[in-house]
Coordinates of C-alpha atoms and ligand atoms in Angstrom, one line a residue:
X1 CA -199.0 117.4 15.8
X2 CA -196.5 114.9 14.6
X3 CA -195.2 114.4 17.9
X4 CA -198.6 113.2 19.4
X5 CA -199.3 109.6 19.4
X6 CA -202.5 108.4 17.3
X7 CA -204.2 107.8 20.7
X8 CA -203.7 111.2 21.9
X9 CA -204.9 112.9 18.8
X10 CA -207.9 110.7 18.6
X11 CA -208.6 111.6 22.3
X12 CA -208.0 115.2 21.8
X13 CA -210.6 115.5 18.8
X14 CA -212.9 113.3 20.2
X15 CA -213.1 115.4 23.4
X16 CA -213.6 118.4 21.3
X17 CA -216.6 117.6 19.6
X18 CA -219.9 118.3 20.9
X19 CA -221.6 115.3 22.6
X20 CA -224.2 114.8 19.7
X21 CA -221.5 114.4 16.9
X22 CA -220.3 110.9 15.9
X23 CA -216.7 110.7 14.7
X24 CA -216.3 108.4 12.1
X25 CA -212.6 107.5 11.4
X26 CA -211.8 107.5 7.6
X27 CA -209.4 104.5 7.4
X28 CA -208.6 104.3 3.7
X29 CA -204.7 103.2 3.3
X30 CA -204.3 102.7 7.2
X31 CA -202.4 99.6 8.7
X32 CA -204.3 97.0 10.9
X33 CA -202.3 98.2 13.8
X34 CA -203.5 102.0 13.1
X35 CA -207.2 100.9 13.0
X36 CA -206.9 98.6 15.8
X37 CA -205.2 101.6 17.9
X38 CA -207.9 103.8 16.8
X39 CA -210.5 101.7 18.1
X40 CA -208.8 101.1 21.4
X41 CA -208.6 104.9 21.6
X42 CA -212.3 105.1 21.6
X43 CA -213.2 105.2 18.0
X44 CA -216.6 103.4 17.4
X45 CA -217.2 104.0 13.8
X46 CA -214.8 103.1 11.0
X47 CA -215.3 104.3 7.3
X48 CA -214.2 102.8 4.2
X49 CA -214.3 104.1 0.7
X50 CA -213.8 100.6 -0.8
X51 CA -215.4 97.4 -0.2
X52 CA -212.4 95.4 -0.9
X53 CA -210.1 97.2 1.5
X54 CA -212.9 97.2 4.1
X55 CA -212.9 93.5 3.5
X56 CA -209.2 92.8 4.1
X57 CA -209.2 95.0 7.4
X58 CA -212.1 93.3 8.9
X59 CA -210.7 89.9 8.1
X60 CA -207.6 91.0 9.8
X61 CA -209.4 92.4 12.8
X62 CA -211.8 89.7 12.9
X63 CA -210.5 87.8 16.0
X64 CA -209.5 91.0 18.0
X65 CA -213.0 92.5 17.2
X66 CA -214.7 89.4 18.7
X67 CA -212.2 88.9 21.6
X68 CA -210.5 91.9 22.7
X69 CA -212.0 95.1 21.2
X70 CA -213.4 97.3 23.9
X71 CA -216.6 98.0 22.1
X72 CA -218.5 96.9 19.0
X73 CA -217.4 98.8 15.9
X74 CA -219.7 100.2 13.3
X75 CA -218.3 99.9 9.8
X76 CA -219.4 102.7 7.5
X77 CA -219.1 102.5 3.5
X78 CA -218.3 106.2 2.6
X79 CA -217.2 105.8 -1.1
X80 CA -219.0 105.4 -4.1
X81 CA -220.8 101.7 -4.4
X82 CA -220.7 99.8 -7.6
X83 CA -223.5 97.4 -8.0
X84 CA -221.3 94.3 -8.7
X85 CA -219.9 95.0 -5.0
X86 CA -223.1 95.2 -3.5
X87 CA -223.3 91.4 -2.1
X88 CA -220.2 91.9 -0.1
X89 CA -220.8 95.4 0.9
X90 CA -224.1 94.4 2.7
X91 CA -222.2 91.6 4.7
X92 CA -219.4 94.1 5.7
X93 CA -221.2 97.4 6.5
X94 CA -223.4 98.4 9.0
X95 CA -224.2 101.8 7.4
X96 CA -223.9 102.9 3.7
X97 CA -223.6 106.7 3.5
X98 CA -223.3 106.9 -0.3
X99 CA -226.7 105.8 -2.0
X100 CA -227.3 107.9 -4.8
X101 CA -229.6 106.2 -7.3
X102 CA -232.7 104.0 -7.2
X103 CA -230.6 101.5 -9.2
X104 CA -228.1 101.1 -6.4
X105 CA -230.7 101.2 -3.7
X106 CA -232.7 98.3 -5.5
X107 CA -229.6 96.3 -5.5
X108 CA -228.5 96.9 -2.0
X109 CA -232.3 95.9 -1.0
X110 CA -232.3 92.8 -2.9
X111 CA -228.9 91.8 -1.3
X112 CA -229.9 92.6 2.0
X113 CA -233.5 90.6 1.5
X114 CA -231.0 87.4 0.8
X115 CA -229.4 87.7 4.1
X116 CA -232.3 88.9 6.2
X117 CA -230.9 92.4 6.9
X118 CA -232.2 95.9 7.0
X119 CA -229.3 98.6 5.9
X120 CA -229.4 102.0 7.3
X121 CA -228.2 104.1 4.6
X122 CA -227.8 107.9 3.9
X123 CA -228.5 109.7 0.6
X124 CA -225.3 111.2 -0.8
X125 CA -225.8 114.5 -2.0
X126 CA -223.6 116.1 -4.9
X127 CA -223.9 119.7 -3.1
X128 CA -221.4 121.1 -5.4
X129 CA -223.2 119.7 -8.6
X130 CA -219.7 118.6 -9.7
X131 CA -219.9 116.3 -12.8
X132 CA -216.9 114.2 -11.8
X133 CA -218.4 113.6 -8.3
X134 CA -221.1 110.8 -7.2
X135 CA -224.0 111.8 -5.3
X136 CA -227.7 112.8 -6.4
X137 CA -228.3 116.5 -7.6
X138 CA -229.9 118.3 -4.8
X139 CA -233.3 118.8 -6.7
X140 CA -233.6 115.2 -7.2
X141 CA -233.4 114.1 -3.6
X142 CA -236.8 114.3 -2.5
X143 CA -238.3 111.9 -5.4
X144 CA -235.3 109.7 -4.9
X145 CA -236.2 109.4 -1.3
X146 CA -239.8 108.6 -2.0
X147 CA -238.6 105.8 -4.2
X148 CA -236.0 104.3 -1.7
X149 CA -238.7 104.4 1.1
X150 CA -240.6 101.9 -0.7
X151 CA -237.8 99.2 -0.4
X152 CA -238.2 97.2 2.8
X153 CA -234.6 96.2 3.5
X154 CA -233.1 99.6 3.2
X155 CA -233.8 102.3 5.9
X156 CA -233.1 106.0 5.0
X157 CA -231.5 107.8 8.0
X158 CA -230.4 110.8 6.7
X159 CA -228.1 112.5 4.4
X160 CA -224.3 112.7 3.4
X161 CA -222.2 115.2 1.3
X162 CA -218.5 115.8 0.4
X163 CA -218.7 119.1 -1.2
X164 CA -216.2 120.7 -3.3
X165 CA -212.7 120.9 -1.8
X166 CA -211.4 124.2 -0.7
X167 CA -208.0 125.2 0.8
X168 CA -210.2 127.6 3.1
X169 CA -213.1 125.5 4.7
X170 CA -215.0 128.7 5.2
X171 CA -215.8 128.2 1.2
X172 CA -217.4 125.0 2.0
X173 CA -220.1 126.3 4.0
X174 CA -222.8 127.2 1.4
X175 CA -222.7 123.6 0.4
X176 CA -223.1 122.3 4.1
X177 CA -225.7 124.9 4.6
X178 CA -227.6 123.7 1.4
X179 CA -227.4 120.1 2.6
X180 CA -228.8 121.0 5.9
X181 CA -231.6 122.7 4.3
X182 CA -232.5 119.6 2.1
X183 CA -232.2 117.4 5.1
X184 CA -234.6 119.6 6.9
X185 CA -237.3 119.6 3.9
X186 CA -236.8 115.9 3.9
X187 CA -237.5 115.7 7.8
X188 CA -240.6 118.0 7.2
X189 CA -242.3 115.6 4.5
X190 CA -242.4 113.0 7.3
X191 CA -242.3 110.1 4.8
X192 CA -242.9 106.7 6.0
X193 CA -240.1 104.6 6.7
X194 CA -237.7 107.5 6.7
X195 CA -235.9 108.6 9.9
X196 CA -234.1 111.7 9.4
X197 CA -231.4 111.4 12.1
X198 CA -227.9 111.7 10.7
X199 CA -226.1 114.4 8.7
X200 CA -222.8 113.4 7.6
X201 CA -220.5 116.1 6.4
X202 CA -217.1 117.7 7.0
X203 CA -213.5 116.2 6.9
X204 CA -210.1 116.9 8.5
X205 CA -210.1 120.6 7.2
X206 CA -213.8 121.4 7.5
X207 CA -215.5 119.6 10.3
X208 CA -215.7 122.3 12.3
X209 CA -217.4 124.4 9.9
X210 CA -219.8 121.4 9.1
X211 CA -220.7 120.9 12.7
X212 CA -221.7 124.6 12.9
X213 CA -223.9 123.9 9.7
X214 CA -225.7 121.1 11.3
X215 CA -223.6 118.0 10.8
X216 CA -223.7 115.2 13.3
X217 CA -221.5 112.7 11.6
X218 CA -218.0 114.1 10.7
X219 CA -215.6 111.8 8.7
X220 CA -212.0 112.4 9.6
X221 CA -208.9 110.7 8.2
X222 CA -205.6 113.0 8.0
X223 CA -206.1 114.8 11.3
X224 CA -206.3 111.5 13.4
X225 CA -204.1 109.1 11.2
X226 CA -201.7 111.9 9.7
X227 CA -200.9 112.5 6.2
X228 CA -201.7 109.8 3.7
X229 CA -199.6 108.7 0.7
X230 CA -202.0 109.4 -2.0
X231 CA -202.6 106.3 -4.1
Ligands
LIG301 C1 -210.9 110.3 2.9 C2 -212.4 110.6 3.2 C3 -212.7 111.5 4.2 C4 -211.3 111.9 5.3 O1 -210.7 112.8 4.5 P1 -209.5 113.6 5.4 O2 -209.3 115.0 4.7 O3 -208.5 112.8 5.5 O4 -210.0 113.9 6.9 C5 -213.8 111.8 4.6 N1 -214.9 111.4 3.8 C6 -214.7 110.5 2.5 C7 -215.7 110.2 1.7 C8 -213.2 110.4 2.5 O5 -213.1 109.7 1.1

C-alpha cells in the first residue's frame, strides 16, 4: 500500500465499490495538496469533522475549485456540530451527516433560513449506545425525525452511524444491521418532507461489511490517504 500513490489507491478503492455507493473522503489532518489530488483522482465528496478545518481547506482550494477542479465537490460535515459553529457550517457544507438533536436542527434551520438555503441532513445514530459518543439513541430517532421534518430549511435524507470501533470489523455488523433496520422503519413511515435515500456507515476497516449491511455512503480516510498522525 505504501508504494502506491494516492491517485492509485483512490482509483482502486473507487473501482472496487458497487456503483450505487458514494465514497466520501474523510480528510481530517490532510494537506491541501492531498485533498486536491484526491479530487483530481475522482473523489466527488469530501468529509470534514471540524467546521474550522473545513473552512481553512475550502479557502485554500477556492480558486482551484472554481477554475480547475474536474468536477464540482460536495462537502460533508461528518463530525459533531456545536451550535455556535452552525452559521459557518451552513455556509461551508453541502450536507450535514451528524444531526442528533432538535436543538441543533433548529439552529441549522434558522441559519439556513438567513441565507436562503435548504440543507440536506442525515440523522446520526448512536448505534452502540455509547455514553461518550454523539448521535441519537436508536429508540428516539423516529420522534426526532418527526420534529425535524417540520423545519422548512432542513431536508432529512437518511441516517449515519459510526458504531463502536473493533479490531475485527465483523463485530461491527450488528450495529450496521440495526441502523439499516431503523432506516427501513423510517422509510416505511412515509413522513412528509423526508426522503430516505442515504445510509452512511463504514470506515477504512469496516466499509465492506457496512456495504453488505446496506450502506450507500462510506467515509474513508486512512485507506485512501495513509495513516494519520493522530492529534
Ligand atoms: C476519521 C473518520 C472517518 C474515516 O476513518 P478512517 O478509519 O481513517 O477511514 C470516517 N468517519 C468519521 C466520522 C471520521 O471521523
